[in-house]
Every structure is written in C-alpha cells, then in structure tokens.
Amino acid sequence: TAQEALTTWANNLVGDVQFDVWSDINTVGKTTFTVDKMTNARLALGGVEGSILDIWGGEYEFDNMTIRLHKQLGRRAPTVLEYGRNILSAESDESIESAYTSVYPFATYTPDSQGSGNTPDPVTVTIPEKYVDSKYISMYANRRIKVVDFSSKFKDKDIPTPEKLKNFASNYMTKNKIGAPKINTKIDYVDLASTLDYQDRKVIEELELCDIVPIYYPSIGITEDDAKATKIVYDFINERNESVEFGLIGTSIRSAMTSNVSERLDTLE
C-alpha cells in the first residue's frame, strides 16, 4: 500500500533527517527505488517513473517534518464563484502541449506450471486494437499514446483478458482526464466569508487550498463544476482571500512556457 511504500522510503533515508509519513490510499502496487532514476529522496516521492506518486497516485501534503499522501486533498466547498456574485475578474489559459490522447494498456502474468516443475515464461496481454482513444481525440492532429501497466489490478489467479484491460483503460482515462487540455484559471474575487453580510453563513463561503468549487462565468466561456483551488493569495492584514487559481499547481501556463524557453536557451548556450 501507499502507507507501506512511504514507510519503506522513510526507513531508507540517508542522513540525519527523519520524516513522519501517512497515507489513506490502500490500493496495492509495486515499485523499486533505484539510485540511477532517483538521485534524491524527493524524486522517490514523485517526479519520475516508478516514484510513489507515479504508482499510487494521490495528492501530497507537506507539513514541516510530516508527509501525507491523500486520496484527495481538500473538500467539495459549498460555495460557488459566479459572475455578478463574487467574481471581480477572471483569466484563463489553455494548453494541450503535453497531453496524451490515448492509452495503450497491458498486463503481464505467469501461467501455472501445471505440475511440470518448470516455471513458465511470463505472458503479456494487450487488446486487439492496441490502444483506447479518449473523448478529446478530435482536438489533436496526431495521437500521443501513454503506455500503462495494469498488472497490479489482477490478483492471485485472476488472468488478464483484453476485455478487462479495455475496461481498466477506460476507467483510467476518465479518472485522470486523459486528453483534456491543461487549463489554468486565475480569479480575483470578493471573499464573502470576510464580509459583514455573510457572518451568519461564513462557513459556507470559506474557500481553502485544494478545495473543489464550481465556477460560473459563461460570458467569457468559463464554466466548471469541479475546479480545484491550486493557489490562494491571502491578505493577512484584512484577513481575506484576494485571488484564487485553479488547474495547474504553482504556476500559470504562460509563465511555465516562458520558463521552458529560458531553460532551452541555457542548454543551447
């Protein structure tokens, strides 16, 4: 489980720093920490293939020396951000630069020896059509296929079949929104929870980091039922939220593209 993976990670740290770890993700997975891929402890947590985040998914919460890996960080907030109600201005960026369009599912298993004493060779199962397209495929000029290993989904004597693989691939695409554009939305709004008119209903209007909230601003094409708050700018003097961003963690698409160009120029130089 993710808890066991984090505990293994914590017990094998090199140096004097120790962390407390926790997770509520109970799905079973398998990975190997190798020094060639994970040159520091942070990469083993997430950022490379085979990391804990890559195998088990979830969302990290870092709190000093405590690391928590949640199934979902944040709550579904009871408020709504709506033009004419609390939105002052909104800006949205959209990118499909690094998105996948399709999933190539496979699973590997070892057949029973049937009493022969020799261990049979592993068998890899795929689907006849090789890949499953997402519902966003029409947005792309070419397919970008992500290979996904679903071997851990089959327990004990459950033999992988193309039908089961296709179902797993479809569920995986829906859960991870494969093919969906990366959208980053920044909203300046009135924090109604800090106003006198809403003191009796303050708890309903509060919005915190990683909360999921609907956004309704149809005149500029922003309508979202489950936008996740990834950045909040807080005014400590007036004790209220000034702005909130949804979509990409930590940075807007525009600044991410700019920094990417900068890195390429540094490499070229």
Tab-separated table of C-alpha atoms in Angstrom:
chain	number	residue	atom	x	y	z
A	1	THR	CA	0.000	0.000	0.000
A	2	ALA	CA	0.993	3.651	-0.206
A	3	GLN	CA	1.497	3.723	3.569
A	4	GLU	CA	3.935	0.797	3.371
A	5	ALA	CA	5.747	2.428	0.442
A	6	LEU	CA	6.148	5.692	2.358
A	7	THR	CA	7.334	3.826	5.456
A	8	THR	CA	9.909	1.963	3.363
A	9	TRP	CA	11.009	5.292	1.891
A	10	ALA	CA	11.352	6.887	5.352
A	11	ASN	CA	13.294	3.924	6.788
A	12	ASN	CA	15.840	4.060	3.957
A	13	LEU	CA	16.675	7.755	4.043
A	14	VAL	CA	20.402	8.539	4.131
A	15	GLY	CA	21.321	11.261	6.588
A	16	ASP	CA	20.041	12.619	9.890
A	17	VAL	CA	16.679	13.998	8.749
A	18	GLN	CA	13.643	11.876	9.624
A	19	PHE	CA	10.044	12.272	8.469
A	20	ASP	CA	6.691	11.049	9.746
A	21	VAL	CA	4.595	9.613	6.896
A	22	TRP	CA	0.901	8.815	6.433
A	23	SER	CA	-1.471	7.792	3.638
A	24	ASP	CA	-5.104	6.718	3.275
A	25	ILE	CA	-4.517	5.072	-0.143
A	26	ASN	CA	-4.982	1.306	0.290
A	27	THR	CA	-4.508	0.116	-3.304
A	28	VAL	CA	-1.622	-2.329	-3.718
A	29	GLY	CA	1.272	-1.530	-6.033
A	30	LYS	CA	4.908	-2.415	-6.576
A	31	THR	CA	7.989	-0.343	-7.313
A	32	THR	CA	11.767	-0.333	-6.904
A	33	PHE	CA	13.767	2.672	-5.745
A	34	THR	CA	16.932	2.828	-7.899
A	35	VAL	CA	19.688	5.390	-7.477
A	36	ASP	CA	20.073	5.950	-11.234
A	37	LYS	CA	16.473	7.211	-11.548
A	38	MET	CA	16.048	8.665	-8.059
A	39	THR	CA	19.171	10.606	-7.162
A	40	ASN	CA	17.491	12.141	-4.114
A	41	ALA	CA	14.675	11.288	-1.724
A	42	ARG	CA	12.301	13.873	-3.191
A	43	LEU	CA	12.343	12.150	-6.611
A	44	ALA	CA	11.359	8.856	-4.968
A	45	LEU	CA	8.251	10.606	-3.646
A	46	GLY	CA	7.269	11.934	-7.065
A	47	GLY	CA	8.538	13.307	-10.350
A	48	VAL	CA	9.991	10.237	-12.075
A	49	GLU	CA	8.718	6.903	-13.368
A	50	GLY	CA	8.329	4.381	-10.560
A	51	SER	CA	8.000	7.007	-7.824
A	52	ILE	CA	5.375	6.642	-5.102
A	53	LEU	CA	3.173	9.290	-6.720
A	54	ASP	CA	3.526	7.588	-10.106
A	55	ILE	CA	2.450	4.158	-8.789
A	56	TRP	CA	-0.168	5.030	-6.157
A	57	GLY	CA	-1.394	8.479	-7.249
A	58	GLY	CA	-2.955	10.904	-4.786
A	59	GLU	CA	-2.035	14.381	-3.555
A	60	TYR	CA	0.797	15.264	-1.173
A	61	GLU	CA	0.553	17.494	1.880
A	62	PHE	CA	3.896	18.663	3.286
A	63	ASP	CA	3.757	19.981	6.860
A	64	ASN	CA	7.257	20.533	8.274
A	65	MET	CA	8.538	17.004	9.037
A	66	THR	CA	5.253	15.248	8.255
A	67	ILE	CA	4.384	13.978	4.770
A	68	ARG	CA	0.833	12.873	3.998
A	69	LEU	CA	-0.360	11.315	0.731
A	70	HIS	CA	-4.134	11.779	0.429
A	71	LYS	CA	-6.569	10.168	-1.974
A	72	GLN	CA	-7.939	13.693	-2.324
A	73	LEU	CA	-6.642	16.801	-0.606
A	74	GLY	CA	-9.358	19.368	0.050
A	75	ARG	CA	-13.141	19.197	0.192
A	76	ARG	CA	-16.035	19.979	-2.102
A	77	ALA	CA	-16.733	23.508	-0.924
A	78	PRO	CA	-20.388	24.571	-0.534
A	79	THR	CA	-19.779	27.984	-2.151
A	80	VAL	CA	-19.752	28.937	-5.846
A	81	LEU	CA	-17.716	31.521	-7.762
A	82	GLU	CA	-20.096	33.334	-10.106
A	83	TYR	CA	-20.011	36.486	-12.211
A	84	GLY	CA	-22.295	39.081	-10.630
A	85	ARG	CA	-21.984	37.430	-7.229
A	86	ASN	CA	-18.346	37.447	-6.089
A	87	ILE	CA	-16.069	37.383	-9.193
A	88	LEU	CA	-14.264	40.658	-9.953
A	89	SER	CA	-12.131	39.446	-12.876
A	90	ALA	CA	-11.084	36.151	-14.444
A	91	GLU	CA	-8.290	34.987	-16.735
A	92	SER	CA	-7.965	31.526	-18.267
A	93	ASP	CA	-5.071	29.830	-20.122
A	94	GLU	CA	-5.421	26.551	-22.007
A	95	SER	CA	-2.739	24.192	-23.354
A	96	ILE	CA	-2.662	20.749	-24.997
A	97	GLU	CA	1.111	20.748	-25.433
A	98	SER	CA	1.961	17.766	-23.197
A	99	ALA	CA	-1.393	15.962	-23.041
A	100	TYR	CA	-1.889	12.329	-24.083
A	101	THR	CA	-4.739	11.335	-26.385
A	102	SER	CA	-4.845	7.567	-25.890
A	103	VAL	CA	-3.895	4.730	-23.549
A	104	TYR	CA	-2.074	1.527	-24.534
A	105	PRO	CA	-2.995	-0.956	-21.760
A	106	PHE	CA	-1.130	-4.166	-20.975
A	107	ALA	CA	-0.745	-6.658	-18.156
A	108	THR	CA	1.836	-9.379	-17.511
A	109	TYR	CA	1.246	-12.638	-15.623
A	110	THR	CA	2.948	-16.003	-15.162
A	111	PRO	CA	0.800	-19.072	-16.021
A	112	ASP	CA	0.612	-22.043	-13.650
A	113	SER	CA	3.315	-24.658	-14.121
A	114	GLN	CA	0.684	-27.441	-14.318
A	115	GLY	CA	2.864	-29.688	-12.174
A	116	SER	CA	5.757	-29.822	-14.639
A	117	GLY	CA	8.194	-28.296	-12.152
A	118	ASN	CA	9.414	-25.681	-14.631
A	119	THR	CA	8.331	-22.063	-14.225
A	120	PRO	CA	6.573	-20.890	-17.416
A	121	ASP	CA	7.651	-17.685	-19.133
A	122	PRO	CA	5.631	-14.551	-18.307
A	123	VAL	CA	2.798	-13.738	-20.717
A	124	THR	CA	1.921	-10.169	-21.741
A	125	VAL	CA	-1.711	-9.441	-22.638
A	126	THR	CA	-2.840	-6.415	-24.674
A	127	ILE	CA	-6.050	-5.541	-26.517
A	128	PRO	CA	-6.659	-6.262	-30.239
A	129	GLU	CA	-6.931	-2.561	-31.178
A	130	LYS	CA	-3.715	-1.842	-29.186
A	131	TYR	CA	-4.944	1.467	-27.690
A	132	VAL	CA	-8.092	3.228	-26.458
A	133	ASP	CA	-8.765	6.826	-27.536
A	134	SER	CA	-10.034	9.473	-25.140
A	135	LYS	CA	-13.109	11.564	-25.872
A	136	TYR	CA	-10.807	14.514	-26.661
A	137	ILE	CA	-9.054	12.791	-29.607
A	138	SER	CA	-10.626	15.164	-32.178
A	139	MET	CA	-8.701	18.109	-30.657
A	140	TYR	CA	-5.333	16.687	-31.756
A	141	ALA	CA	-3.641	16.361	-35.140
A	142	ASN	CA	-1.742	13.230	-34.033
A	143	ARG	CA	-2.141	10.586	-31.361
A	144	ARG	CA	0.022	10.729	-28.243
A	145	ILE	CA	-0.163	7.304	-26.654
A	146	LYS	CA	0.543	6.607	-22.970
A	147	VAL	CA	1.578	3.028	-22.120
A	148	VAL	CA	0.027	1.867	-18.826
A	149	ASP	CA	0.774	-1.372	-16.937
A	150	PHE	CA	-2.362	-2.780	-15.256
A	151	SER	CA	-0.710	-5.962	-13.946
A	152	SER	CA	-1.330	-4.938	-10.319
A	153	LYS	CA	-5.087	-4.861	-10.988
A	154	PHE	CA	-5.179	-8.656	-11.372
A	155	LYS	CA	-4.894	-10.549	-8.087
A	156	ASP	CA	-3.941	-14.188	-7.402
A	157	LYS	CA	-5.380	-16.385	-10.159
A	158	ASP	CA	-7.262	-13.603	-11.947
A	159	ILE	CA	-5.922	-13.894	-15.511
A	160	PRO	CA	-5.813	-10.664	-17.582
A	161	THR	CA	-8.132	-10.564	-20.590
A	162	PRO	CA	-8.464	-7.951	-23.360
A	163	GLU	CA	-11.989	-7.107	-22.183
A	164	LYS	CA	-10.874	-6.415	-18.607
A	165	LEU	CA	-7.865	-4.413	-19.845
A	166	LYS	CA	-10.100	-2.254	-22.012
A	167	ASN	CA	-12.380	-1.520	-19.039
A	168	PHE	CA	-9.392	-0.617	-16.856
A	169	ALA	CA	-8.063	1.677	-19.602
A	170	SER	CA	-11.423	3.435	-19.990
A	171	ASN	CA	-11.735	3.967	-16.237
A	172	TYR	CA	-8.123	5.192	-16.084
A	173	MET	CA	-8.782	7.784	-18.808
A	174	THR	CA	-11.931	9.033	-17.088
A	175	LYS	CA	-10.293	9.260	-13.647
A	176	ASN	CA	-7.144	11.009	-14.932
A	177	LYS	CA	-8.876	13.092	-17.630
A	178	ILE	CA	-6.558	11.780	-20.349
A	179	GLY	CA	-6.638	14.100	-23.348
A	180	ALA	CA	-8.235	17.018	-21.513
A	181	PRO	CA	-6.477	20.354	-22.079
A	182	LYS	CA	-4.488	21.751	-19.166
A	183	ILE	CA	-6.469	24.761	-18.058
A	184	ASN	CA	-5.279	27.338	-15.548
A	185	THR	CA	-7.818	29.904	-14.364
A	186	LYS	CA	-6.980	32.910	-12.156
A	187	ILE	CA	-9.877	34.684	-10.460
A	188	ASP	CA	-9.908	37.892	-8.420
A	189	TYR	CA	-12.989	37.799	-6.241
A	190	VAL	CA	-14.709	39.186	-3.153
A	191	ASP	CA	-14.185	36.820	-0.217
A	192	LEU	CA	-17.773	36.889	1.053
A	193	ALA	CA	-16.752	34.937	4.178
A	194	SER	CA	-14.931	38.075	5.405
A	195	THR	CA	-17.859	40.481	4.834
A	196	LEU	CA	-20.399	41.541	7.468
A	197	ASP	CA	-23.376	40.476	5.347
A	198	TYR	CA	-22.235	36.845	5.400
A	199	GLN	CA	-21.091	36.455	9.017
A	200	ASP	CA	-24.035	34.166	9.794
A	201	ARG	CA	-23.155	31.995	6.780
A	202	LYS	CA	-19.372	32.429	6.916
A	203	VAL	CA	-18.570	28.720	6.927
A	204	ILE	CA	-20.489	28.223	3.673
A	205	GLU	CA	-18.453	30.878	1.837
A	206	GLU	CA	-14.982	29.860	3.049
A	207	LEU	CA	-12.565	28.613	0.377
A	208	GLU	CA	-9.282	26.885	1.196
A	209	LEU	CA	-6.376	25.464	-0.782
A	210	CYS	CA	-7.245	22.302	-2.794
A	211	ASP	CA	-10.993	22.768	-2.292
A	212	ILE	CA	-13.223	21.861	-5.238
A	213	VAL	CA	-15.714	24.539	-6.242
A	214	PRO	CA	-17.989	25.384	-9.213
A	215	ILE	CA	-17.115	28.412	-11.376
A	216	TYR	CA	-19.764	30.133	-13.492
A	217	TYR	CA	-18.686	32.916	-15.840
A	218	PRO	CA	-20.328	31.947	-19.171
A	219	SER	CA	-19.818	35.286	-20.922
A	220	ILE	CA	-16.082	34.533	-21.288
A	221	GLY	CA	-16.507	30.753	-21.619
A	222	ILE	CA	-15.529	29.699	-18.083
A	223	THR	CA	-17.943	27.107	-16.698
A	224	GLU	CA	-16.537	24.380	-14.449
A	225	ASP	CA	-18.284	22.091	-11.968
A	226	ASP	CA	-15.226	20.711	-10.181
A	227	ALA	CA	-12.370	23.238	-10.324
A	228	LYS	CA	-9.626	22.595	-7.738
A	229	ALA	CA	-8.047	25.571	-5.980
A	230	THR	CA	-4.284	25.195	-6.539
A	231	LYS	CA	-3.114	28.632	-5.367
A	232	ILE	CA	-4.648	31.183	-2.995
A	233	VAL	CA	-3.292	34.701	-2.392
A	234	TYR	CA	-4.240	35.708	1.158
A	235	ASP	CA	-4.310	39.226	2.615
A	236	PHE	CA	-3.110	38.821	6.216
A	237	ILE	CA	-3.873	42.442	7.154
A	238	ASN	CA	-7.536	42.304	6.144
A	239	GLU	CA	-7.778	38.534	6.790
A	240	ARG	CA	-9.344	37.590	3.472
A	241	ASN	CA	-8.539	35.829	0.201
A	242	GLU	CA	-7.556	38.202	-2.612
A	243	SER	CA	-7.403	35.783	-5.538
A	244	VAL	CA	-7.509	32.093	-6.314
A	245	GLU	CA	-6.101	29.977	-9.150
A	246	PHE	CA	-7.481	26.692	-10.442
A	247	GLY	CA	-5.901	23.991	-12.586
A	248	LEU	CA	-2.118	23.808	-12.676
A	249	ILE	CA	-0.124	23.573	-9.452
A	250	GLY	CA	2.112	26.503	-8.613
A	251	THR	CA	2.351	28.396	-11.895
A	252	SER	CA	0.312	29.638	-14.823
A	253	ILE	CA	0.660	28.123	-18.284
A	254	ARG	CA	2.073	31.357	-19.666
A	255	SER	CA	4.906	31.537	-17.119
A	256	ALA	CA	5.529	27.797	-17.472
A	257	MET	CA	6.012	28.216	-21.230
A	258	THR	CA	8.303	31.200	-20.690
A	259	SER	CA	10.494	29.336	-18.209
A	260	ASN	CA	10.697	26.374	-20.596
A	261	VAL	CA	12.072	28.638	-23.334
A	262	SER	CA	14.600	30.025	-20.853
A	263	GLU	CA	15.786	26.516	-19.941
A	264	ARG	CA	16.201	25.630	-23.617
A	265	LEU	CA	18.273	28.763	-24.237
A	266	ASP	CA	20.502	27.955	-21.234
A	267	THR	CA	21.047	24.451	-22.594
A	268	LEU	CA	21.840	25.783	-26.058
A	269	GLU	CA	24.337	28.277	-24.654
